[in-house]
Coordinates of C-alpha atoms and ligand atoms in Angstrom, one line a residue:
Chain Q
M1 CA 59.2 82.3 50.4
N2 CA 56.7 85.0 51.1
N3 CA 56.2 86.8 47.8
S4 CA 54.5 89.8 49.3
L5 CA 57.6 90.6 51.2
D6 CA 59.2 93.8 50.1
I7 CA 62.9 92.8 50.3
K8 CA 63.9 96.3 49.4
A9 CA 62.3 97.6 52.6
V10 CA 64.2 94.9 54.6
E11 CA 67.5 95.9 53.0
T12 CA 66.9 99.6 53.7
F13 CA 66.2 98.7 57.3
L14 CA 69.3 96.6 57.7
Y15 CA 71.4 99.4 56.1
E16 CA 70.0 101.9 58.5
E17 CA 70.7 99.7 61.4
A18 CA 74.3 99.2 60.3
A19 CA 74.7 102.9 59.8
L20 CA 73.7 103.5 63.4
L21 CA 76.4 101.0 64.6
D22 CA 79.0 102.6 62.3
R23 CA 78.8 106.0 64.1
P24 CA 78.1 104.5 66.7
D25 CA 74.7 105.8 67.9
L26 CA 73.7 103.2 70.5
D27 CA 70.7 105.3 71.7
N28 CA 68.9 105.1 68.4
W29 CA 70.2 101.6 67.6
M30 CA 68.7 100.2 70.7
K31 CA 65.3 101.6 69.8
L32 CA 65.2 99.4 66.8
F33 CA 64.7 96.4 69.1
T34 CA 61.4 95.1 70.5
E35 CA 61.0 95.3 74.3
D36 CA 61.9 91.6 74.4
G37 CA 64.7 92.0 71.8
T38 CA 68.0 90.2 72.2
Y39 CA 71.5 90.4 70.6
W40 CA 73.6 87.3 70.4
M41 CA 77.2 86.7 69.4
P42 CA 77.9 82.9 69.8
A43 CA 81.3 81.6 70.7
R44 CA 81.3 78.6 68.4
E45 CA 80.1 77.6 65.0
D46 CA 76.5 76.5 64.7
Q47 CA 75.9 77.1 68.4
L48 CA 72.4 76.0 69.4
D49 CA 72.1 77.5 72.9
A50 CA 73.0 80.8 74.6
L51 CA 72.5 79.5 78.1
N52 CA 74.2 76.1 78.3
H53 CA 77.2 77.2 76.1
V54 CA 79.3 80.3 76.6
S55 CA 78.9 83.3 74.1
H56 CA 80.9 86.4 73.4
M57 CA 77.7 88.4 74.0
Y58 CA 74.1 87.7 74.7
D59 CA 72.2 90.9 75.7
D60 CA 68.6 91.6 76.3
R61 CA 67.4 95.2 76.5
V62 CA 68.5 95.7 80.1
M63 CA 72.0 94.6 79.3
M64 CA 72.0 96.7 76.2
E65 CA 71.2 99.7 78.3
I66 CA 73.9 98.9 80.8
R67 CA 76.3 98.5 78.0
R68 CA 75.2 101.8 76.5
R69 CA 75.7 103.6 79.8
N70 CA 79.1 102.1 80.3
F71 CA 80.0 103.0 76.7
V72 CA 79.5 106.7 77.3
H73 CA 80.8 106.7 80.9
P74 CA 83.8 109.1 81.3
R75 CA 85.5 106.6 83.6
A76 CA 85.4 103.6 81.2
S77 CA 89.0 103.7 80.1
S78 CA 88.6 101.1 77.3
K79 CA 86.2 103.7 75.7
D80 CA 88.8 106.5 75.8
S81 CA 89.9 105.6 72.3
P82 CA 87.3 106.4 69.7
V83 CA 85.7 103.4 67.9
R84 CA 84.3 103.7 64.4
S85 CA 83.1 101.0 62.1
S86 CA 82.2 100.5 58.5
H87 CA 79.7 97.8 57.9
L88 CA 79.2 96.3 54.5
L89 CA 76.2 94.0 54.1
G90 CA 75.6 91.6 51.3
N91 CA 73.8 88.4 50.3
I92 CA 70.7 89.6 52.1
R93 CA 68.1 86.8 52.0
H94 CA 64.6 86.1 53.3
Q95 CA 64.6 82.7 54.9
G96 CA 61.0 82.3 55.8
K97 CA 59.5 82.8 59.2
T98 CA 60.5 82.0 62.8
K99 CA 58.2 80.0 65.1
Q100 CA 57.0 83.3 66.5
G101 CA 56.0 84.4 63.0
D102 CA 58.8 86.9 62.6
L103 CA 60.7 87.4 59.3
R104 CA 63.9 85.5 59.2
I105 CA 66.5 87.5 57.3
T106 CA 70.2 86.5 56.9
C107 CA 73.1 88.4 55.4
N108 CA 76.8 88.4 55.2
F109 CA 78.8 91.2 56.8
H110 CA 82.2 92.7 56.6
V111 CA 83.1 95.2 59.3
V112 CA 86.2 97.3 59.3
M113 CA 86.8 98.8 62.7
W114 CA 89.0 101.6 63.9
Y115 CA 89.9 101.3 67.5
R116 CA 93.0 102.0 69.6
E117 CA 95.1 103.2 66.6
E118 CA 94.4 100.0 64.8
Q119 CA 92.2 98.9 61.9
R120 CA 90.8 95.4 62.1
V121 CA 88.4 93.3 60.2
Y122 CA 85.4 91.2 61.3
A123 CA 83.4 89.0 59.0
G124 CA 80.6 86.6 59.2
T125 CA 76.9 86.1 58.9
C126 CA 74.0 87.8 60.6
E127 CA 70.5 86.6 61.3
H128 CA 67.7 89.1 62.0
H129 CA 64.3 88.2 63.3
L130 CA 62.1 91.1 62.3
V131 CA 58.7 92.1 63.4
S132 CA 56.5 94.4 61.2
T133 CA 54.9 97.2 63.2
A134 CA 53.0 100.3 62.3
D135 CA 56.3 102.2 62.6
G136 CA 58.2 99.8 60.4
F137 CA 60.4 96.9 61.3
R138 CA 61.6 96.1 64.8
I139 CA 64.3 93.5 65.7
R140 CA 63.3 90.7 68.0
H141 CA 66.6 88.9 67.7
K142 CA 69.9 89.6 66.1
R143 CA 72.5 86.8 65.9
V144 CA 76.0 87.6 64.7
D145 CA 78.1 84.6 63.7
L146 CA 81.8 85.4 63.3
I147 CA 83.7 83.2 60.8
N148 CA 86.3 82.7 63.6
P149 CA 84.3 82.5 66.9
E150 CA 86.8 80.1 68.5
A151 CA 89.8 82.2 67.6
P152 CA 91.4 84.5 70.2
Q153 CA 89.5 87.8 70.0
K154 CA 90.7 91.3 70.8
S155 CA 88.6 93.5 73.1
L156 CA 85.3 94.3 71.4
I157 CA 83.7 97.3 73.0
I158 CA 80.8 97.8 70.5
Y159 CA 78.2 95.7 68.9
L160 CA 78.8 94.4 65.3
Chain J
M1 CA 118.6 84.4 69.1
Y2 CA 118.5 86.4 72.3
N3 CA 121.1 87.6 74.7
R4 CA 121.7 85.7 77.9
I5 CA 121.3 87.6 81.1
S6 CA 123.5 86.9 84.1
T7 CA 122.1 85.9 87.5
T8 CA 123.4 89.0 89.2
E9 CA 121.7 91.1 86.6
I10 CA 118.4 89.2 87.2
D11 CA 118.7 89.7 91.0
S12 CA 119.2 93.4 90.4
L13 CA 115.8 93.6 88.6
V14 CA 113.7 92.5 91.6
E15 CA 113.9 94.5 94.7
P16 CA 111.8 93.8 97.8
A17 CA 109.3 96.5 96.8
R18 CA 110.4 97.6 93.3
L19 CA 110.5 95.8 89.9
H20 CA 112.6 96.9 87.0
K21 CA 110.6 97.8 83.9
R22 CA 112.6 95.4 81.8
L23 CA 110.5 92.6 83.3
Y24 CA 107.7 93.7 81.1
I25 CA 109.2 95.1 77.9
D26 CA 112.5 93.2 77.4
R27 CA 112.4 90.4 74.8
D28 CA 115.5 88.7 76.2
I29 CA 113.8 88.5 79.6
F30 CA 110.7 87.0 78.0
E31 CA 112.7 84.3 76.3
L32 CA 114.4 83.5 79.6
E33 CA 111.1 83.4 81.4
M34 CA 109.9 80.8 78.8
E35 CA 112.9 78.7 79.5
R36 CA 113.2 79.1 83.3
I37 CA 109.7 79.8 84.5
W38 CA 107.4 78.1 81.9
G39 CA 110.1 75.5 81.3
Q40 CA 110.5 74.6 85.0
A41 CA 107.1 75.1 86.6
W42 CA 104.2 72.7 86.5
I43 CA 102.0 74.1 83.7
F44 CA 98.3 73.4 83.6
I45 CA 97.5 71.5 80.4
G46 CA 93.8 70.7 80.6
H47 CA 91.2 68.8 82.5
E48 CA 90.7 65.1 82.1
S49 CA 87.0 65.7 81.2
Q50 CA 88.2 67.3 77.9
V51 CA 89.4 63.9 76.7
P52 CA 86.6 61.5 78.0
N53 CA 87.1 58.6 75.5
T54 CA 89.9 56.5 74.2
G55 CA 91.8 58.4 71.5
D56 CA 90.4 61.8 72.5
Y57 CA 93.0 64.5 72.4
F58 CA 93.5 68.1 73.2
T59 CA 96.4 70.2 72.0
T60 CA 98.1 73.3 73.4
N61 CA 101.5 74.9 73.9
I62 CA 103.3 74.5 77.2
T63 CA 105.5 77.5 76.6
H64 CA 105.1 80.2 74.0
K65 CA 106.3 77.6 71.4
V66 CA 106.5 74.0 72.6
P67 CA 103.4 72.1 71.3
V68 CA 102.0 69.3 73.3
I69 CA 99.1 66.8 73.2
M70 CA 97.0 65.6 76.0
V71 CA 95.5 62.2 75.0
R72 CA 93.6 59.3 76.6
D73 CA 94.7 55.7 75.8
K74 CA 93.0 52.4 75.8
E75 CA 93.8 51.8 79.4
D76 CA 92.1 55.1 80.3
Q77 CA 95.4 56.6 81.1
V78 CA 95.8 60.3 80.2
H79 CA 99.2 61.2 78.7
V80 CA 100.8 64.5 77.8
L81 CA 103.2 64.1 74.9
H82 CA 105.3 66.4 72.7
N83 CA 103.3 67.1 69.6
R84 CA 106.2 66.2 67.3
C85 CA 107.1 63.3 65.1
A86 CA 110.2 61.4 66.0
H87 CA 111.3 61.2 62.4
K88 CA 111.7 64.7 61.1
G89 CA 109.8 66.7 63.7
A90 CA 106.5 67.4 62.0
K91 CA 103.7 68.3 64.3
L92 CA 101.5 65.2 64.4
V93 CA 98.2 66.9 65.3
E94 CA 97.1 70.3 64.1
N95 CA 93.5 70.5 65.5
R96 CA 92.8 71.9 68.9
E97 CA 90.8 68.8 69.8
G98 CA 89.5 65.6 68.3
N99 CA 89.8 61.9 68.3
V100 CA 92.3 59.6 66.8
R101 CA 91.0 56.1 66.3
G102 CA 93.8 53.6 66.2
A103 CA 97.0 55.6 66.1
F104 CA 98.6 59.0 65.5
R105 CA 99.7 59.0 61.9
C106 CA 102.3 61.5 60.8
P107 CA 101.1 63.4 57.7
Y108 CA 104.6 63.5 56.3
H109 CA 106.1 60.0 55.9
G110 CA 103.3 58.1 57.7
W111 CA 105.1 56.9 60.9
S112 CA 102.4 55.9 63.3
Y113 CA 102.2 55.9 67.1
K114 CA 100.0 54.4 69.8
H115 CA 98.0 56.8 72.0
D116 CA 100.7 56.5 74.6
G117 CA 103.3 57.6 72.1
T118 CA 104.9 54.3 71.3
L119 CA 106.1 54.0 67.7
I120 CA 104.1 51.2 65.9
K121 CA 105.1 51.3 62.3
I122 CA 107.3 52.9 59.7
P123 CA 106.3 52.5 56.1
N124 CA 108.8 50.6 53.9
E125 CA 110.7 49.6 57.0
A126 CA 113.2 47.4 55.1
G127 CA 115.3 50.5 54.4
Y128 CA 116.3 50.7 58.0
E129 CA 117.7 47.2 58.3
G130 CA 121.3 47.0 59.2
T131 CA 121.5 50.8 59.7
G132 CA 121.7 50.7 63.5
F133 CA 118.3 52.3 63.7
D134 CA 116.2 50.5 66.4
L135 CA 112.4 50.7 66.0
N136 CA 112.0 49.7 69.6
D137 CA 114.3 52.4 71.0
A138 CA 112.1 54.8 73.1
C139 CA 113.8 57.7 71.5
N140 CA 111.8 56.9 68.4
N141 CA 108.5 57.3 70.3
M142 CA 106.5 60.5 70.7
Q143 CA 108.3 61.9 73.7
P144 CA 106.5 62.2 77.0
L145 CA 107.0 65.4 79.0
A146 CA 109.4 65.2 81.9
Q147 CA 106.7 64.8 84.4
V148 CA 102.9 64.5 84.0
E149 CA 100.4 64.3 86.9
S150 CA 96.8 65.1 87.6
Y151 CA 95.0 66.1 90.7
R152 CA 91.2 65.7 90.8
G153 CA 91.1 65.8 87.0
F154 CA 93.4 68.8 86.6
V155 CA 96.3 67.7 84.4
F156 CA 99.6 69.4 84.8
A157 CA 102.9 68.7 83.0
T158 CA 106.4 70.1 83.4
L159 CA 109.4 70.2 81.2
S160 CA 111.6 69.9 84.3
S161 CA 112.7 66.6 85.9
Q162 CA 113.8 68.6 88.9
A163 CA 110.3 69.9 89.9
P164 CA 108.8 68.3 93.0
D165 CA 105.7 66.1 92.7
L166 CA 102.6 67.9 91.8
K167 CA 100.9 67.8 95.2
T168 CA 104.0 69.2 96.9
W169 CA 104.2 71.9 94.3
L170 CA 100.5 72.9 94.6
G171 CA 101.0 73.2 98.4
G172 CA 98.3 74.7 100.5
A173 CA 96.6 76.3 97.5
I174 CA 95.4 72.8 96.7
D175 CA 92.5 73.6 99.0
C176 CA 91.1 75.6 96.2
I177 CA 91.0 72.7 93.7
D178 CA 89.4 70.6 96.4
N179 CA 86.9 73.3 97.2
L180 CA 85.9 73.7 93.5
C181 CA 85.4 69.9 93.2
D182 CA 83.6 69.6 96.6
R183 CA 81.1 72.1 95.4
S184 CA 79.8 69.3 93.2
P185 CA 77.3 67.0 95.0
D186 CA 79.2 64.1 93.3
G187 CA 82.6 65.6 94.3
E188 CA 83.6 65.9 90.6
V189 CA 83.7 68.6 88.0
E190 CA 83.8 68.5 84.2
V191 CA 84.6 71.1 81.6
A192 CA 81.4 72.3 79.9
G193 CA 80.0 75.0 77.7
G194 CA 83.0 75.8 75.5
V195 CA 85.9 78.2 75.7
L196 CA 86.5 81.9 75.3
R197 CA 89.9 82.9 73.9
Y198 CA 90.9 86.5 74.6
E199 CA 94.0 88.0 73.0
H200 CA 95.9 90.4 75.3
E201 CA 98.3 92.8 73.6
C202 CA 100.6 93.1 76.6
N203 CA 103.0 91.2 78.9
W204 CA 101.5 88.1 80.6
K205 CA 102.5 89.2 84.1
F206 CA 100.1 92.1 84.1
F207 CA 97.3 89.6 84.1
L208 CA 98.7 87.6 87.0
E209 CA 99.4 90.7 89.0
N210 CA 95.9 92.0 88.4
L211 CA 94.1 88.9 89.7
N212 CA 94.6 89.8 93.3
D213 CA 95.2 93.5 92.9
T214 CA 92.2 94.5 95.0
M215 CA 93.0 98.2 94.7
H216 CA 91.9 98.3 91.1
P217 CA 88.2 97.0 90.8
M218 CA 86.6 100.1 92.2
V219 CA 88.6 102.3 89.9
V220 CA 88.8 100.2 86.7
H221 CA 85.2 98.9 86.9
Q222 CA 83.6 102.0 88.4
S223 CA 81.8 102.8 85.1
V224 CA 80.1 99.5 84.6
V225 CA 79.2 99.2 88.3
Q226 CA 77.6 102.6 88.2
A227 CA 75.9 102.0 84.8
A228 CA 74.4 98.7 86.1
K229 CA 73.5 100.1 89.5
D230 CA 71.9 103.3 88.3
Y231 CA 69.9 101.6 85.7
I232 CA 68.8 98.6 87.8
D233 CA 67.7 100.9 90.6
S234 CA 65.5 102.8 88.1
L235 CA 63.7 99.7 87.1
P236 CA 60.6 98.2 88.9
E237 CA 61.8 95.6 91.4
S238 CA 59.9 92.9 89.6
A239 CA 61.9 93.4 86.5
T240 CA 65.3 92.9 88.2
R241 CA 64.8 90.8 91.2
E242 CA 65.7 87.6 89.4
R243 CA 68.7 88.9 87.5
S244 CA 72.0 87.2 88.3
E245 CA 73.8 89.9 86.3
A246 CA 73.4 92.4 89.2
E247 CA 74.8 89.8 91.6
I248 CA 77.8 89.4 89.4
I249 CA 78.6 93.0 88.3
L250 CA 77.9 95.0 91.4
P251 CA 80.4 93.5 93.8
F252 CA 83.2 94.7 91.5
G253 CA 82.5 98.1 93.1
S254 CA 83.1 96.7 96.6
S255 CA 84.9 99.1 99.0
Y256 CA 88.5 99.1 100.1
E257 CA 87.4 97.8 103.5
N258 CA 85.6 94.8 102.0
F259 CA 88.6 93.9 99.9
E260 CA 90.9 94.4 102.9
D261 CA 88.8 92.0 105.0
S262 CA 89.0 89.3 102.3
G263 CA 92.8 88.9 103.0
I264 CA 95.5 87.4 100.8
T265 CA 97.3 84.1 101.3
G266 CA 100.6 83.4 99.6
F267 CA 102.4 80.1 99.1
R268 CA 105.7 78.8 97.8
Y269 CA 106.3 78.7 94.1
G270 CA 104.3 81.9 93.6
H271 CA 100.8 80.6 94.3
H272 CA 98.3 82.8 96.1
Y273 CA 94.6 83.5 96.6
D274 CA 92.5 86.3 98.0
G275 CA 89.4 85.7 100.0
G276 CA 88.7 82.6 102.0
K277 CA 86.4 83.8 104.7
T278 CA 84.8 86.2 102.3
S279 CA 85.2 87.5 98.8
I280 CA 83.3 89.5 96.1
H281 CA 81.5 86.2 95.3
A282 CA 80.4 85.5 98.8
N283 CA 76.8 86.8 98.5
Y284 CA 75.8 84.8 95.5
T285 CA 72.4 83.2 95.9
V286 CA 72.5 79.6 97.0
M287 CA 70.0 78.0 94.7
P288 CA 67.5 75.9 96.7
E289 CA 67.6 72.8 94.4
Y290 CA 71.4 72.9 94.4
H291 CA 71.5 73.2 98.2
S292 CA 69.2 70.3 98.7
R293 CA 71.4 68.1 96.5
M294 CA 74.5 69.2 98.4
V295 CA 72.8 68.5 101.7
A296 CA 71.9 65.0 100.4
S297 CA 75.5 64.4 99.6
Y298 CA 77.4 66.0 102.5
G299 CA 74.8 67.0 105.2
E300 CA 73.8 70.6 106.0
E301 CA 76.9 71.5 108.1
K302 CA 79.5 70.2 105.6
A303 CA 77.7 71.8 102.7
R304 CA 77.7 75.2 104.4
E305 CA 81.3 74.8 105.2
I306 CA 82.1 74.1 101.6
Y307 CA 80.4 77.3 100.4
S308 CA 81.9 79.3 103.2
F309 CA 85.4 78.8 101.8
N310 CA 84.9 81.6 99.4
T311 CA 88.0 82.7 97.4
H312 CA 88.1 85.3 94.6
N313 CA 91.0 84.3 92.4
T314 CA 93.5 81.6 93.1
L315 CA 96.7 81.7 91.1
F316 CA 98.7 78.5 90.4
Y317 CA 101.8 80.3 89.2
P318 CA 102.2 80.9 86.3
S319 CA 99.6 79.3 84.1
L320 CA 96.3 78.7 85.9
T321 CA 93.8 80.8 87.9
I322 CA 90.7 79.3 89.4
K323 CA 87.5 80.9 90.6
T324 CA 86.1 78.3 93.0
A325 CA 82.9 80.2 93.8
V326 CA 82.2 80.8 90.2
Q327 CA 83.5 77.5 88.8
N328 CA 85.5 78.8 86.0
I329 CA 89.2 78.9 85.3
R330 CA 91.4 81.1 83.2
V331 CA 94.5 79.6 81.5
V332 CA 97.4 81.8 80.5
R333 CA 99.3 81.1 77.3
P334 CA 102.2 83.5 76.5
V335 CA 103.0 84.3 72.9
A336 CA 105.5 87.1 73.0
V337 CA 106.8 89.8 75.4
D338 CA 103.8 91.9 74.6
R339 CA 101.2 89.3 73.7
F340 CA 99.4 86.4 75.4
I341 CA 96.1 84.5 75.3
V342 CA 93.7 84.0 78.1
E343 CA 91.4 81.0 77.8
T344 CA 88.3 80.9 80.0
W345 CA 86.9 77.4 80.6
S346 CA 83.7 76.8 82.6
F347 CA 82.9 73.8 84.8
R348 CA 79.8 71.8 85.4
L349 CA 79.5 70.6 89.0
K350 CA 78.4 67.0 88.5
G351 CA 75.1 66.2 90.1
A352 CA 74.1 70.0 90.4
P353 CA 71.1 71.4 88.5
D354 CA 71.7 73.0 85.1
E355 CA 71.2 76.5 86.6
M356 CA 74.6 76.3 88.3
L357 CA 76.4 75.8 85.0
Q358 CA 74.3 78.5 83.4
R359 CA 75.3 81.0 86.1
T360 CA 79.0 80.1 85.5
L361 CA 78.6 80.6 81.8
L362 CA 76.8 83.9 82.4
Y363 CA 79.8 85.0 84.5
S364 CA 82.3 83.9 81.9
R365 CA 80.4 85.9 79.3
L366 CA 79.8 89.0 81.3
V367 CA 83.2 89.3 82.9
N368 CA 85.8 87.3 81.0
S369 CA 84.7 87.6 77.4
S370 CA 86.7 89.8 75.1
A371 CA 83.3 91.5 74.5
G372 CA 82.4 91.5 78.2
M373 CA 81.6 94.3 80.6
V374 CA 84.7 93.9 82.8
G375 CA 87.6 92.3 80.8
P376 CA 88.1 95.1 78.3
D377 CA 88.6 97.7 81.0
D378 CA 91.2 95.5 82.7
L379 CA 93.1 94.9 79.4
E380 CA 93.0 98.6 78.7
V381 CA 94.9 99.4 81.9
Y382 CA 97.5 96.6 81.2
R383 CA 98.1 98.1 77.8
R384 CA 98.5 101.5 79.3
A385 CA 101.1 100.1 81.6
Q386 CA 102.8 98.3 78.7
E387 CA 103.0 101.5 76.8
G388 CA 103.8 103.7 79.8
L389 CA 106.7 101.6 80.8
E390 CA 108.6 102.5 77.6
S391 CA 108.9 105.9 79.2
S392 CA 112.4 106.8 80.3
G393 CA 110.9 108.8 83.1
S394 CA 111.7 106.0 85.6
D395 CA 113.0 102.5 85.4
W396 CA 110.9 101.1 88.2
V397 CA 107.4 100.1 89.3
E398 CA 106.7 99.8 93.0
Y399 CA 104.8 97.4 95.3
H400 CA 105.3 98.6 98.8
R401 CA 101.7 98.2 100.1
Q402 CA 101.7 96.8 103.7
L403 CA 105.4 95.8 103.3
G404 CA 106.7 94.4 106.6
R405 CA 103.2 93.5 107.8
D406 CA 102.9 90.0 106.2
Q407 CA 102.6 87.2 108.7
Q408 CA 104.6 84.1 108.1
L409 CA 102.8 80.9 109.1
E410 CA 104.1 77.4 108.7
D411 CA 103.4 76.8 105.0
R412 CA 102.0 80.2 104.0
V413 CA 102.1 83.9 104.3
V414 CA 98.9 85.8 105.2
G415 CA 98.1 89.5 105.0
G416 CA 95.6 92.2 104.3
G417 CA 93.4 91.9 101.2
T418 CA 94.7 95.2 99.8
S419 CA 98.3 94.5 100.5
D420 CA 100.9 93.7 97.9
L421 CA 101.5 90.3 99.4
D422 CA 100.4 88.7 96.1
M423 CA 103.2 90.7 94.4
R424 CA 105.8 89.7 97.0
T425 CA 104.8 86.1 96.6
Q426 CA 104.9 85.9 92.9
Y427 CA 108.1 87.9 92.4
K428 CA 109.9 85.9 95.1
A429 CA 109.1 82.9 92.9
W430 CA 110.0 84.8 89.7
K431 CA 113.4 85.5 91.0
E432 CA 114.1 82.0 92.2
F433 CA 112.9 80.5 88.9
M434 CA 115.0 83.0 86.9
N435 CA 118.2 82.7 88.9
G436 CA 117.9 78.9 89.1
E437 CA 117.4 78.6 92.8
I438 CA 113.7 77.4 92.7
Y439 CA 114.2 73.7 93.3
R440 CA 117.4 73.9 95.3
Ligands
FES501 S1 108.3 63.6 59.8 FE1 106.8 62.3 60.6 S2 107.0 60.6 59.4 FE2 108.5 61.9 58.6
FE2_502 FE1 89.5 93.9 86.9

């Protein structure tokens, strides 16, 4: 454990990130990532590898930008229905450092999502690898593990 | 219970170029489809590589309800059995996959069965003495399906004893299974890299119809193609040259002319594919390391010939669709009139470098994932159709495209890539399954 870590500052950062996804404001959300930042939603429990095993999502900044452009495109019919989320984060913990020296933060999440006249629930754990910069934290990697990654999933048109 | 529907009534729902909306929204039709289509056709169960060792099993449903187990026995034989105890009917295996060491043991009263389904033991057996019950009577085994066969590792089963043998039933579309396997330098494929399960809140037939509906990609996927193209064009070439994503996404925006050129080929029993000479997967990079291994196995000419048979989607009606050029499959599992699951499985080409599997998995993730860039826009339009067809504005959907222009060859029908030949092929089979004429 790194005693000098201001866990409050980490929590504030995660809450702000979640608030951007709630709206959703993908433009500003993407800016929280480093240039080499990635977002990963594995398709099985304890998945080790994003390349040799399939995932629900695994985006770098280029794919995030393509997804963002598609998200606001007037001809993307799956985006005709509004989507709104409510993230609740808890059990936020500092888990030491990654090999690259980034902060490893884990938390639990519950997301209630409104989409296509239906309210649904996602739950699981998140892992953030955070870099401290002069402008505050940046995300090098965000991993989202659903509690039911192998279950049939409905269309998910937004990041959790 | 549901209402029976007469043969005349069924025949009246399928016209040469119009389908009645009841096909998609009527619960009684759905129940009848489960009995007469899913209960009579050869249904894809799984691939032998999913159960590599003795006692390995994989479970699924063969219709919306009937649970089955695929299992490998000591003699290396793969069986498909009803997942039901002969005693009082309890499902023997609950997990999707796993291994049973010696025997299946029922969790209720402990009857146990060999991997091939033979009853081995009943606890406190003395109670059956003199009752007329015969432990060795096959009716007390786990029941095998009416017919089970595999072709190059693809295991199919059918609840019908009338269905012709698997090879006959696959017909000329079998070339696509061969082509998928031949793309391996060793001539074999295996399931690898896990599964994606995607819940579809609509009728299962929308998915089948969409596979070779080549009039939709440039409309439904216009947004993602444009998003990808505009952004990638704005990046320095060095940042994007190596990206397979562009190779995968951009062809969804191919022109009507390109799709027309790819052609559609239809077969008996509802099978069909589009592409062959060309498809939206035709311009994928041939990775040099892969190519040299293929040449080592087959020689240059044969290797090129294997890649040049380039299909887009092949449907083995009604349960399996294969992308030979991508090396993944999607498996359809109906649940209710307005609900089904699509499972995407990816294949490793044995003997090929890891990059080939990685590209397959990238494709599955980008295109077929419920959180993908392509699938959600497809599902959205099926759902629009599901909802729109409740309208009393009309009772019919139409499929006239290039009607009368299909060309009948010996074992197949060929036509333009943007034609409704795929619709004509599958609804001919639909009607024959439903009115009982399919195997006559
Ligand atoms: S139901 Fe299986 S042993 Fe009784
Ligand atoms: Fe599509």
